[in-house]
C-alpha positions as a LaTeX table, in Angstrom:
\begin{tabular}{lrrr}
\hline
Residue & $x$ (\AA) & $y$ (\AA) & $z$ (\AA) \\
\hline
Unk1 & 89.96 & 39.43 & $-81.87$ \\
Unk2 & 87.48 & 39.88 & $-84.73$ \\
Unk3 & 86.46 & 36.23 & $-84.45$ \\
Unk4 & 85.94 & 36.60 & $-80.69$ \\
Unk5 & 83.77 & 39.71 & $-81.20$ \\
Unk6 & 81.73 & 37.90 & $-83.83$ \\
Unk7 & 81.14 & 34.95 & $-81.49$ \\
Unk8 & 80.08 & 37.30 & $-78.67$ \\
Unk9 & 77.58 & 39.01 & $-80.98$ \\
Unk10 & 76.16 & 35.66 & $-82.08$ \\
Unk11 & 75.71 & 34.55 & $-78.46$ \\
Unk12 & 74.01 & 37.85 & $-77.61$ \\
Unk13 & 71.72 & 37.57 & $-80.62$ \\
Unk14 & 70.70 & 33.99 & $-79.77$ \\
Unk15 & 70.05 & 34.97 & $-76.15$ \\
Unk16 & 67.77 & 37.78 & $-77.26$ \\
Unk17 & 65.88 & 35.45 & $-79.62$ \\
Unk18 & 65.17 & 32.97 & $-76.82$ \\
Unk19 & 64.17 & 35.83 & $-74.51$ \\
Unk20 & 61.72 & 37.13 & $-77.09$ \\
Unk21 & 60.22 & 33.66 & $-77.49$ \\
Unk22 & 59.71 & 33.52 & $-73.74$ \\
Unk23 & 57.98 & 36.88 & $-73.38$ \\
Unk24 & 55.68 & 36.42 & $-76.37$ \\
Unk25 & 53.28 & 34.12 & $-74.54$ \\
Unk26 & 50.54 & 34.46 & $-71.93$ \\
Unk27 & 51.78 & 33.93 & $-68.37$ \\
Unk28 & 50.77 & 31.33 & $-65.81$ \\
Unk29 & 50.45 & 31.46 & $-62.02$ \\
Unk30 & 53.36 & 32.60 & $-59.88$ \\
Unk31 & 53.34 & 30.41 & $-56.75$ \\
Unk32 & 55.70 & 27.55 & $-57.61$ \\
Unk33 & 59.04 & 26.63 & $-56.06$ \\
Unk34 & 61.85 & 24.87 & $-57.92$ \\
Unk35 & 64.77 & 22.60 & $-57.10$ \\
Unk36 & 68.09 & 24.46 & $-57.06$ \\
Unk37 & 71.55 & 23.24 & $-57.95$ \\
Unk38 & 73.72 & 23.14 & $-54.78$ \\
Unk39 & 76.61 & 25.04 & $-56.40$ \\
Unk40 & 74.44 & 28.02 & $-57.32$ \\
Unk41 & 74.09 & 29.68 & $-53.92$ \\
Unk42 & 73.75 & 33.44 & $-54.48$ \\
Unk43 & 71.21 & 35.91 & $-55.83$ \\
Unk44 & 69.70 & 34.94 & $-59.19$ \\
Unk45 & 66.85 & 36.27 & $-61.35$ \\
Unk46 & 65.78 & 34.45 & $-64.50$ \\
Unk47 & 63.11 & 33.13 & $-66.83$ \\
Unk48 & 63.02 & 29.43 & $-65.91$ \\
Unk49 & 63.84 & 26.61 & $-68.29$ \\
Unk50 & 60.34 & 25.09 & $-68.15$ \\
Unk51 & 58.81 & 28.28 & $-69.50$ \\
Unk52 & 61.54 & 28.81 & $-72.10$ \\
Unk53 & 61.23 & 25.18 & $-73.30$ \\
Unk54 & 57.48 & 25.52 & $-73.77$ \\
Unk55 & 57.91 & 28.67 & $-75.83$ \\
Unk56 & 61.11 & 27.96 & $-77.75$ \\
Unk57 & 61.70 & 24.19 & $-77.54$ \\
Unk58 & 65.05 & 24.80 & $-75.79$ \\
Unk59 & 65.38 & 23.92 & $-72.09$ \\
Unk60 & 67.55 & 26.75 & $-70.77$ \\
Unk61 & 67.39 & 29.60 & $-68.29$ \\
Unk62 & 67.60 & 33.21 & $-69.41$ \\
Unk63 & 69.36 & 35.13 & $-66.63$ \\
Unk64 & 69.11 & 38.79 & $-65.69$ \\
Unk65 & 71.20 & 38.08 & $-62.56$ \\
Unk66 & 73.25 & 34.91 & $-62.23$ \\
Unk67 & 74.83 & 33.93 & $-58.91$ \\
Unk68 & 75.13 & 37.55 & $-57.75$ \\
Unk69 & 76.26 & 38.97 & $-61.12$ \\
Unk70 & 74.06 & 41.11 & $-63.36$ \\
Unk71 & 74.10 & 39.89 & $-66.96$ \\
Unk72 & 76.24 & 42.16 & $-69.18$ \\
Unk73 & 73.44 & 42.09 & $-71.77$ \\
Unk74 & 71.03 & 43.70 & $-69.29$ \\
Unk75 & 73.64 & 46.34 & $-68.40$ \\
Unk76 & 74.19 & 47.20 & $-72.06$ \\
Unk77 & 72.63 & 50.69 & $-72.58$ \\
Unk78 & 71.42 & 49.52 & $-76.01$ \\
Unk79 & 69.74 & 46.35 & $-74.70$ \\
Unk80 & 66.20 & 47.73 & $-75.04$ \\
Unk81 & 66.89 & 48.61 & $-78.66$ \\
Unk82 & 67.64 & 44.96 & $-79.46$ \\
Unk83 & 64.07 & 44.01 & $-78.56$ \\
Unk84 & 61.03 & 44.57 & $-80.80$ \\
Unk85 & 57.72 & 46.01 & $-79.63$ \\
Unk86 & 55.83 & 43.71 & $-77.24$ \\
Unk87 & 52.63 & 42.74 & $-79.11$ \\
Unk88 & 49.14 & 43.53 & $-77.85$ \\
Unk89 & 48.26 & 39.90 & $-77.06$ \\
Unk90 & 51.05 & 39.67 & $-74.44$ \\
Unk91 & 49.70 & 40.77 & $-71.07$ \\
Unk92 & 52.47 & 39.76 & $-68.64$ \\
Unk93 & 55.90 & 38.21 & $-68.21$ \\
Unk94 & 56.95 & 35.70 & $-65.52$ \\
Unk95 & 60.30 & 35.73 & $-63.75$ \\
Unk96 & 61.86 & 33.49 & $-61.09$ \\
Unk97 & 64.29 & 34.64 & $-58.41$ \\
Unk98 & 65.96 & 33.59 & $-55.18$ \\
Unk99 & 68.53 & 34.94 & $-52.72$ \\
Unk100 & 70.33 & 31.67 & $-51.97$ \\
Unk101 & 72.39 & 31.59 & $-48.78$ \\
Unk102 & 72.55 & 35.40 & $-48.50$ \\
Unk103 & 69.87 & 37.94 & $-47.63$ \\
Unk104 & 68.78 & 40.64 & $-50.06$ \\
Unk105 & 66.16 & 43.35 & $-50.02$ \\
Unk106 & 64.52 & 44.59 & $-53.21$ \\
Unk107 & 62.64 & 47.70 & $-54.24$ \\
Unk108 & 60.79 & 48.19 & $-57.51$ \\
Unk109 & 61.30 & 51.94 & $-57.46$ \\
Unk110 & 60.04 & 52.56 & $-60.98$ \\
Unk111 & 56.90 & 51.18 & $-62.63$ \\
Unk112 & 55.92 & 53.81 & $-65.16$ \\
Unk113 & 54.07 & 54.24 & $-68.44$ \\
Unk114 & 54.91 & 57.26 & $-70.56$ \\
Unk115 & 51.41 & 57.27 & $-72.09$ \\
Unk116 & 48.71 & 56.10 & $-69.68$ \\
Unk117 & 45.99 & 56.72 & $-72.25$ \\
Unk118 & 47.40 & 53.67 & $-74.08$ \\
Unk119 & 49.13 & 51.62 & $-71.36$ \\
Unk120 & 48.53 & 51.72 & $-67.64$ \\
Unk121 & 51.60 & 51.59 & $-65.37$ \\
Unk122 & 53.05 & 48.06 & $-65.06$ \\
Unk123 & 52.08 & 46.12 & $-61.95$ \\
Unk124 & 53.78 & 43.22 & $-60.20$ \\
Unk125 & 52.28 & 40.21 & $-58.43$ \\
Unk126 & 54.36 & 40.81 & $-55.28$ \\
Unk127 & 54.91 & 43.78 & $-52.97$ \\
Unk128 & 56.95 & 46.58 & $-54.54$ \\
Unk129 & 59.55 & 46.22 & $-51.78$ \\
Unk130 & 60.58 & 43.44 & $-49.44$ \\
Unk131 & 63.01 & 40.55 & $-49.10$ \\
Unk132 & 64.04 & 38.35 & $-52.00$ \\
Unk133 & 62.86 & 34.79 & $-51.17$ \\
Unk134 & 65.56 & 32.32 & $-50.15$ \\
Unk135 & 64.17 & 29.57 & $-52.39$ \\
Unk136 & 63.19 & 30.06 & $-56.02$ \\
Unk137 & 59.77 & 31.61 & $-56.50$ \\
Unk138 & 58.00 & 33.16 & $-59.47$ \\
Unk139 & 56.47 & 36.59 & $-59.82$ \\
Unk140 & 54.93 & 38.32 & $-62.82$ \\
Unk141 & 55.03 & 41.78 & $-64.35$ \\
Unk142 & 51.63 & 42.67 & $-65.80$ \\
Unk143 & 51.33 & 45.10 & $-68.71$ \\
Unk144 & 47.70 & 46.30 & $-68.65$ \\
Unk145 & 46.51 & 48.16 & $-71.72$ \\
Unk146 & 43.90 & 50.83 & $-71.07$ \\
Unk147 & 41.56 & 49.24 & $-73.62$ \\
Unk148 & 40.45 & 52.68 & $-74.78$ \\
Unk149 & 43.13 & 53.64 & $-77.30$ \\
Unk150 & 45.21 & 51.73 & $-79.84$ \\
Unk151 & 48.87 & 52.61 & $-80.01$ \\
Unk152 & 52.39 & 51.97 & $-78.76$ \\
Unk153 & 53.56 & 53.16 & $-75.35$ \\
Unk154 & 56.96 & 53.16 & $-73.68$ \\
Unk155 & 57.13 & 51.78 & $-70.14$ \\
Unk156 & 59.99 & 51.58 & $-67.68$ \\
Unk157 & 60.83 & 49.26 & $-64.79$ \\
Unk158 & 63.42 & 49.99 & $-62.11$ \\
Unk159 & 64.67 & 47.40 & $-59.62$ \\
Unk160 & 67.11 & 48.07 & $-56.79$ \\
Unk161 & 68.53 & 45.10 & $-54.87$ \\
Unk162 & 70.61 & 45.61 & $-51.74$ \\
Unk163 & 72.52 & 43.34 & $-49.40$ \\
Unk164 & 71.57 & 43.00 & $-45.75$ \\
Unk165 & 74.02 & 45.84 & $-45.02$ \\
Unk166 & 72.29 & 48.13 & $-47.50$ \\
Unk167 & 74.93 & 47.86 & $-50.23$ \\
Unk168 & 73.47 & 47.77 & $-53.78$ \\
Unk169 & 74.24 & 44.69 & $-55.83$ \\
Unk170 & 76.78 & 45.74 & $-58.51$ \\
Unk171 & 74.92 & 46.56 & $-61.71$ \\
Unk172 & 71.73 & 47.61 & $-59.92$ \\
Unk173 & 69.44 & 49.42 & $-59.92$ \\
Unk174 & 68.28 & 47.83 & $-63.16$ \\
Unk175 & 66.72 & 50.41 & $-65.48$ \\
Unk176 & 64.81 & 48.91 & $-68.39$ \\
Unk177 & 62.68 & 50.72 & $-70.97$ \\
Unk178 & 60.54 & 48.75 & $-73.41$ \\
Unk179 & 57.72 & 49.39 & $-75.86$ \\
Unk180 & 54.28 & 47.78 & $-75.66$ \\
Unk181 & 51.59 & 47.68 & $-78.33$ \\
Unk182 & 47.96 & 48.00 & $-77.25$ \\
Unk183 & 44.77 & 47.58 & $-79.24$ \\
Unk184 & 41.46 & 49.31 & $-78.60$ \\
Unk185 & 39.20 & 46.84 & $-76.78$ \\
Unk186 & 37.51 & 44.68 & $-79.42$ \\
Unk187 & 39.97 & 45.70 & $-82.17$ \\
Unk188 & 42.60 & 43.05 & $-82.98$ \\
Unk189 & 44.68 & 42.05 & $-85.91$ \\
Unk190 & 43.02 & 39.21 & $-87.84$ \\
Unk191 & 46.42 & 37.58 & $-88.28$ \\
Unk192 & 46.75 & 36.93 & $-84.54$ \\
Unk193 & 43.21 & 36.37 & $-83.25$ \\
Unk194 & 40.16 & 34.93 & $-84.98$ \\
Unk195 & 37.63 & 36.83 & $-82.88$ \\
Unk196 & 37.64 & 40.15 & $-81.03$ \\
Unk197 & 38.02 & 40.25 & $-77.27$ \\
Unk198 & 40.05 & 41.75 & $-74.43$ \\
Unk199 & 43.76 & 41.19 & $-73.96$ \\
Unk200 & 44.47 & 37.88 & $-72.18$ \\
Unk201 & 45.15 & 38.32 & $-68.47$ \\
Unk202 & 47.53 & 36.48 & $-66.17$ \\
Unk203 & 45.83 & 33.59 & $-64.39$ \\
\hline
\end{tabular}
């Protein structure tokens, strides 16, 4: 049993490391579709393998929802505590999702910043509510710093996904709280940028 618990912790730790590598980069555009494996035919939400490979050198998907099942790591109440503060140079994170053969409706019911003097509320590149696309498509979550104050702010994202009959997907709504560092416009750490300038934006 102890060996099994140790292995589970190692897998969780490695998953978090790859996730952190993926979110520590500037995002790209969000209008691409991807080939899907025929056996994977239900709701999925992930960071795609192309993006993860670029950032970490490992071609793998990092799933929040896999074939209709919410990842147990995301459902862990301590998940947010496993992640460090998102650095100031990171302005957005890309995700990919699809509904597969079923129909799902989504609602981002929470996009909040607990300190808007440092961090504006998160925004998404799609409507806050609608239908999950049948085929895989990317969207991004932008984390816009105010540019007026340096500091660290907590933000939260809530996502409810329901079946066509209005039944929530087990494990949703997702409730995630993370911390984001922001630098006063023109003030950056010399170790990360050679010249001052605004936070990079999503293309």
